[in-house]
Coordinates of C-alpha atoms and ligand atoms in Angstrom, one line a residue:
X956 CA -14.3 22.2 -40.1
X957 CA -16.4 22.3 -36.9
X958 CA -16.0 25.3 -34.6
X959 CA -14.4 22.7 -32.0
X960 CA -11.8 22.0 -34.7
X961 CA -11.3 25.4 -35.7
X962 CA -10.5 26.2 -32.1
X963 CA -8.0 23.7 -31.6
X964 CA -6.1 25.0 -34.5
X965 CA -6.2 27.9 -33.3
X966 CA -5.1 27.9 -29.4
X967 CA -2.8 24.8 -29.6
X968 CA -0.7 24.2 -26.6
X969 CA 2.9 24.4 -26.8
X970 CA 3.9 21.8 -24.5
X971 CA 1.9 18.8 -23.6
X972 CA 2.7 17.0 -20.8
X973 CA 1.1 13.4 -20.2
X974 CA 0.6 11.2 -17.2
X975 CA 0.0 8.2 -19.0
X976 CA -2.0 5.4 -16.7
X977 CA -4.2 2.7 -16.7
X978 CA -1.9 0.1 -18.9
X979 CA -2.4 -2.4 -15.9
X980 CA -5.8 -2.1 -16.2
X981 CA -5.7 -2.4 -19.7
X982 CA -4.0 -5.7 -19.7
X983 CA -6.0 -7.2 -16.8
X984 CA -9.4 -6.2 -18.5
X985 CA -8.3 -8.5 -21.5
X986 CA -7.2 -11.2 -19.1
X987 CA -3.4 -10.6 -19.6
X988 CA -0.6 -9.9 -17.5
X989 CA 0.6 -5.9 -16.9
X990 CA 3.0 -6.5 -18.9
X991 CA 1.1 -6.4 -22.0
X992 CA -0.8 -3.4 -21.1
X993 CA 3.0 -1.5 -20.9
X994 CA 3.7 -2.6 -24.4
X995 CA 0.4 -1.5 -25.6
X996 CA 1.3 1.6 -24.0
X997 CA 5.3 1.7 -25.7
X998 CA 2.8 1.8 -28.9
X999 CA 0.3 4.5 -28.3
X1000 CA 3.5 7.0 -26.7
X1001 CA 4.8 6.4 -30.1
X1002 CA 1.4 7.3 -32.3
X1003 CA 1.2 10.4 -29.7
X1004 CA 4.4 11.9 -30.5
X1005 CA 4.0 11.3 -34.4
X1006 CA 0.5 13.3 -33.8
X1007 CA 1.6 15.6 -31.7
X1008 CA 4.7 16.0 -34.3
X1009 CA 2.1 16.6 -37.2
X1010 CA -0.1 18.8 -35.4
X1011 CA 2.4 21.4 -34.7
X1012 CA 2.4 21.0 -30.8
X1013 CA 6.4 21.7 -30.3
X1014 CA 7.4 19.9 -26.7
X1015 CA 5.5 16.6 -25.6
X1016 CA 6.8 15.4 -21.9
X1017 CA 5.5 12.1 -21.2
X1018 CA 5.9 10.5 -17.7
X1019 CA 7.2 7.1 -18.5
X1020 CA 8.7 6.1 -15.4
X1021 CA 8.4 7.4 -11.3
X1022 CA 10.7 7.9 -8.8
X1023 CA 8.3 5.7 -6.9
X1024 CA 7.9 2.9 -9.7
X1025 CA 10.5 1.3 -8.4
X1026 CA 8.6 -0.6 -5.5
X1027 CA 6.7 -2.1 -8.8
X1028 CA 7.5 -6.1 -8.3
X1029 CA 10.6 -6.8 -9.8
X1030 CA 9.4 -8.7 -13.2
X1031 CA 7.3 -5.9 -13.8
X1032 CA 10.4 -3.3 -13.1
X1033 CA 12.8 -5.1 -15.0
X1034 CA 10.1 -5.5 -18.2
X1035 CA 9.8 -2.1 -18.3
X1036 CA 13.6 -1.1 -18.6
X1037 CA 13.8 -3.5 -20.9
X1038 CA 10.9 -2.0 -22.8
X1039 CA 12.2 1.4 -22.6
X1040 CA 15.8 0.1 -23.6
X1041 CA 14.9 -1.7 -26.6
X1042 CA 12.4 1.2 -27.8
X1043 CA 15.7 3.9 -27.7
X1044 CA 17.1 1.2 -29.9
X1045 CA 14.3 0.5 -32.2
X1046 CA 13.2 3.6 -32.5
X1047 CA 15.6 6.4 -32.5
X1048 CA 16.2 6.2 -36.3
X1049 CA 12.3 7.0 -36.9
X1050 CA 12.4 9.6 -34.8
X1051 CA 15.5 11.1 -35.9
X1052 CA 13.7 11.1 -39.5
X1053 CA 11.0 12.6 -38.1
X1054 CA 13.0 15.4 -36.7
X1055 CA 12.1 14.7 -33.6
X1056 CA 14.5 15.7 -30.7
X1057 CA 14.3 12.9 -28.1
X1058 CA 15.2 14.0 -24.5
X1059 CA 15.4 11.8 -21.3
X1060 CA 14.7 13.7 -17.9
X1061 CA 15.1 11.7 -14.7
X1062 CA 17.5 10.8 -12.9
X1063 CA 20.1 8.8 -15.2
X1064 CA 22.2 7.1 -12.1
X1065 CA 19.3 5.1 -11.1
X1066 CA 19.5 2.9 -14.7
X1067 CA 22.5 0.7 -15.6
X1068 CA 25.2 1.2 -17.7
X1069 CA 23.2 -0.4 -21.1
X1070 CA 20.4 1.7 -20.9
X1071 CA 22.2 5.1 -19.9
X1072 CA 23.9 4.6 -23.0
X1073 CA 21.1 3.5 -25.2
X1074 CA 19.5 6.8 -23.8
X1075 CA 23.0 8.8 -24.9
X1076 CA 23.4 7.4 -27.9
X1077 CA 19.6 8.6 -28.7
X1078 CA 19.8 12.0 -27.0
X1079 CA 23.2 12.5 -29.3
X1080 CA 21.4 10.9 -32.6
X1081 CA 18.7 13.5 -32.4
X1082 CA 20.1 16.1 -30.8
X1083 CA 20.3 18.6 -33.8
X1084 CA 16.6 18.0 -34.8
X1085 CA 14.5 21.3 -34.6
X1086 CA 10.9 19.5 -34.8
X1087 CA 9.0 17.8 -31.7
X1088 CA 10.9 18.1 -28.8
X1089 CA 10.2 14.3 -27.0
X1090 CA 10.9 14.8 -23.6
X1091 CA 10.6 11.2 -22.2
X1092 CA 10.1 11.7 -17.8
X1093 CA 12.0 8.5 -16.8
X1094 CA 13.3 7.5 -13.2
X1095 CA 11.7 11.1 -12.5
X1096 CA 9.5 13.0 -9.7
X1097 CA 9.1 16.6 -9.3
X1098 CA 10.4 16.6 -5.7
X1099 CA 13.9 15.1 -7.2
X1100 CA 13.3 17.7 -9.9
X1101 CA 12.4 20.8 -7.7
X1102 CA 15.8 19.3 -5.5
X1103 CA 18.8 18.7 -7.9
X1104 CA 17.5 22.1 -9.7
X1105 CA 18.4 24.3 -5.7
X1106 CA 21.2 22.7 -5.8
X1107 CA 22.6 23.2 -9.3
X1108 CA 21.3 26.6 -9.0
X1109 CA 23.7 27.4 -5.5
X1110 CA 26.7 25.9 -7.1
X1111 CA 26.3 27.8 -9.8
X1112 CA 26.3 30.9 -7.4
X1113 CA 23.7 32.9 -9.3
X1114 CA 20.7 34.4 -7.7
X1115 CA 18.1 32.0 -6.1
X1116 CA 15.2 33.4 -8.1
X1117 CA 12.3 31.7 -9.7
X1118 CA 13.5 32.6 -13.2
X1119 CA 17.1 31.4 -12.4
X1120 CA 16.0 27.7 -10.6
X1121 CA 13.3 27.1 -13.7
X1122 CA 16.6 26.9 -16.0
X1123 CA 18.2 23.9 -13.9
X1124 CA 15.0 22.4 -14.4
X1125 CA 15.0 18.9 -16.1
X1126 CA 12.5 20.7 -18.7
X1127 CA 15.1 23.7 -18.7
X1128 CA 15.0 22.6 -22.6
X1129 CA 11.0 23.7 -22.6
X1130 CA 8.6 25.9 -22.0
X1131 CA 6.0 25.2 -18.6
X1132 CA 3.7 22.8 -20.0
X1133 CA 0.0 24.4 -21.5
X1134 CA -1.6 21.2 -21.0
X1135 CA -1.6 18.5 -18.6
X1136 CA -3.1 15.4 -19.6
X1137 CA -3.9 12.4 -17.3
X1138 CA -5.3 9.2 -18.1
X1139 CA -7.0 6.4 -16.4
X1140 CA -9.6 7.8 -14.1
X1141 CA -7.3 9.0 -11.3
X1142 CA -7.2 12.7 -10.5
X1143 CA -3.9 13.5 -9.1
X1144 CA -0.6 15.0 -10.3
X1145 CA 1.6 12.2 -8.7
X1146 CA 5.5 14.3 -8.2
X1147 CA 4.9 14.6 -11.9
X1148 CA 6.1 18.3 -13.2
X1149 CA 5.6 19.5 -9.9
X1150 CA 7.0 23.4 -10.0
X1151 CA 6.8 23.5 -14.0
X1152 CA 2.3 22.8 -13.7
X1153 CA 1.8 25.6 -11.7
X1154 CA -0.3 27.5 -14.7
X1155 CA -1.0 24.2 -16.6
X1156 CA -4.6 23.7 -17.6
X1157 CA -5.6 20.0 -16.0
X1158 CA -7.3 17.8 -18.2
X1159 CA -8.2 14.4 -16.9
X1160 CA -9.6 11.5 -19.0
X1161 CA -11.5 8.2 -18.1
X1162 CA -9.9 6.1 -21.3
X1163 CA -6.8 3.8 -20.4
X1164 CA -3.6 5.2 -22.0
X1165 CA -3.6 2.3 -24.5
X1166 CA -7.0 3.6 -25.6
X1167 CA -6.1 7.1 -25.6
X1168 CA -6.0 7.6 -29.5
X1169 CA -5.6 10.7 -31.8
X1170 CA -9.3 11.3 -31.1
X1171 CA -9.3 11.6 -27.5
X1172 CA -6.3 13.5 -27.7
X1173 CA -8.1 16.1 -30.1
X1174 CA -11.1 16.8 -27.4
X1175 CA -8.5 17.3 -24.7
X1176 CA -7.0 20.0 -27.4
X1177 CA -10.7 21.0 -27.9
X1178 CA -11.4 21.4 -24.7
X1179 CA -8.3 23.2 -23.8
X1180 CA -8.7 25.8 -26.7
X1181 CA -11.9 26.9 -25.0
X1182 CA -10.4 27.5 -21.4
X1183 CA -9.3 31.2 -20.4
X1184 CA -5.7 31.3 -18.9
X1185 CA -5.7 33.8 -16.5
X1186 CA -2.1 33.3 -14.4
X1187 CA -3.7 34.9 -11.3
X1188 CA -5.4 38.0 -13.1
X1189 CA -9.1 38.8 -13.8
X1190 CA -11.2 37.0 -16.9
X1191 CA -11.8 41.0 -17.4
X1192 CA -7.2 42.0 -17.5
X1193 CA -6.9 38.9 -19.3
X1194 CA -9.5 39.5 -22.1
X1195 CA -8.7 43.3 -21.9
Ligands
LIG2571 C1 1.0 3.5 -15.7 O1 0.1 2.5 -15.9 C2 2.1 3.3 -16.6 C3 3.4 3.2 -16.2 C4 3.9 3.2 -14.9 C5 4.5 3.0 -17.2 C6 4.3 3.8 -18.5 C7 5.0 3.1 -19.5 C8 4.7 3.1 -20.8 C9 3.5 3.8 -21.4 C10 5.5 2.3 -21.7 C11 6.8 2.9 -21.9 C12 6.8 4.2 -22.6 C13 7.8 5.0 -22.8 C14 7.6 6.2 -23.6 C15 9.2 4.6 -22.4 P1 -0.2 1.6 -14.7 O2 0.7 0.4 -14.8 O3 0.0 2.3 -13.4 O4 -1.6 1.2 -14.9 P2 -2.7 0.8 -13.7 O5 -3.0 2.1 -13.0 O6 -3.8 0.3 -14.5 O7 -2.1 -0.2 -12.8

């Protein structure tokens, strides 16, 4: 095993989050509608959580949907609830023998009645798993996020502390993500997990998210085991 290797075995993120773009691109490159890039995408989300699931990493948040996708044009909308509808379906049984705990953060109300209980019946198959935690970021943005989280948090008349709003989180079920991956050239955290990055190590990648395999998810992990996390301190407090 190469030293690279060795370190990602060693400092392997907890929680991976994953701005997954480019499938347009994708498609259009090979002459094909969007369309086709988003189902080559359904496929490599899939492989991702099966690696991720193997290589120990315990909470994988993947931003499927946006707040803002919705001005998408409507065939293109309506493909990808579909999509995401019929992948609950197809593959909650796999992922439930996986032991994989599938979770759906977004804001529900904005999907119709089939696919909020396709996503129910999913959330409840899997529920008891103890592996992967999935954590599928649908209908979501971190304003929303960062929003309904202040307002659980004064109707629940607790403190308004930082610790305290982080649990009405959408990822209240997770950790703050170690790693933030984004694919597809852009640079930009787009209302993803706007309060939850705060200390996440960026890692942005050129490749297309239906090209971003195992190995170019293994040099993000390479490259993330050699970063120093300081959280605001000194590289000298931090390595002590
Ligand atoms: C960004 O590519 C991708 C999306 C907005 C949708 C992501 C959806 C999937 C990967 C399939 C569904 C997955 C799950 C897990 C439900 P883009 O269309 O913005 O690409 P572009 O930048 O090339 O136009």
């Amino acid at each position: 095993m190469s030293d690279k290797q060795k370190a990602t075995t060693d400092k392997l993120p907890q929680h991976i989050a994953i701005i997954m773009d480019g499938n347009g691109r994708w498609a259009q490159a090979r002459g094909k509608k969007r369309v086709f890039g988003h189902k080559a995408g359904m496929e490599r989300a899939r492989e991702m959580a099966e690696t991720c699931g193997e290589l120990g990493v315990q909470y994988l948040t993947l931003f499927a949907f946006s707040s803002e996708n919705w001005n998408r044009p409507p065939e293109e909308v309506s493909f990808l609830m579909d999509l995401f509808a019929t992948s609950l379906k197809n593959e909650s049984k796999k992922l439930n023998k996986n032991n994989v705990q599938l979770k759906v953060i977004g804001d529900k109300d904005g999907f119709d009645k089939g696919l909020r209980k396709a996503i129910d019946k999913a959330e409840a198959l899997t529920a008891d798993n103890d592996g992967l935690v999935l954590n599928i970021a649908a209908n979501y943005g971190g304003r929303w996020d960062i929003l309904q989280a202040g307002q659980k948090l004064i109707n629940s008349g607790q403190e308004v502390t930082e610790d305290n709003l982080s649990k009405f989180l959408a990822t209240g079920n997770a950790p703050e993500p170690d790693l933030l991956i984004r694919t597809g050239g852009e640079k930009r955290i787009s209302n993803f997990l706007l309060w939850q990055a705060a200390y996440s190590e960026l890692y942005f990648s050129d490749a297309l998210w239906p090209d971003f395999d195992s190995e170019h998810l293994k040099l993000a992990l390479a490259d993330y085991a050699q970063r120093q996390r300081r959280f605001g301190k000194t590289g000298e407090q931090v390595t002590g």
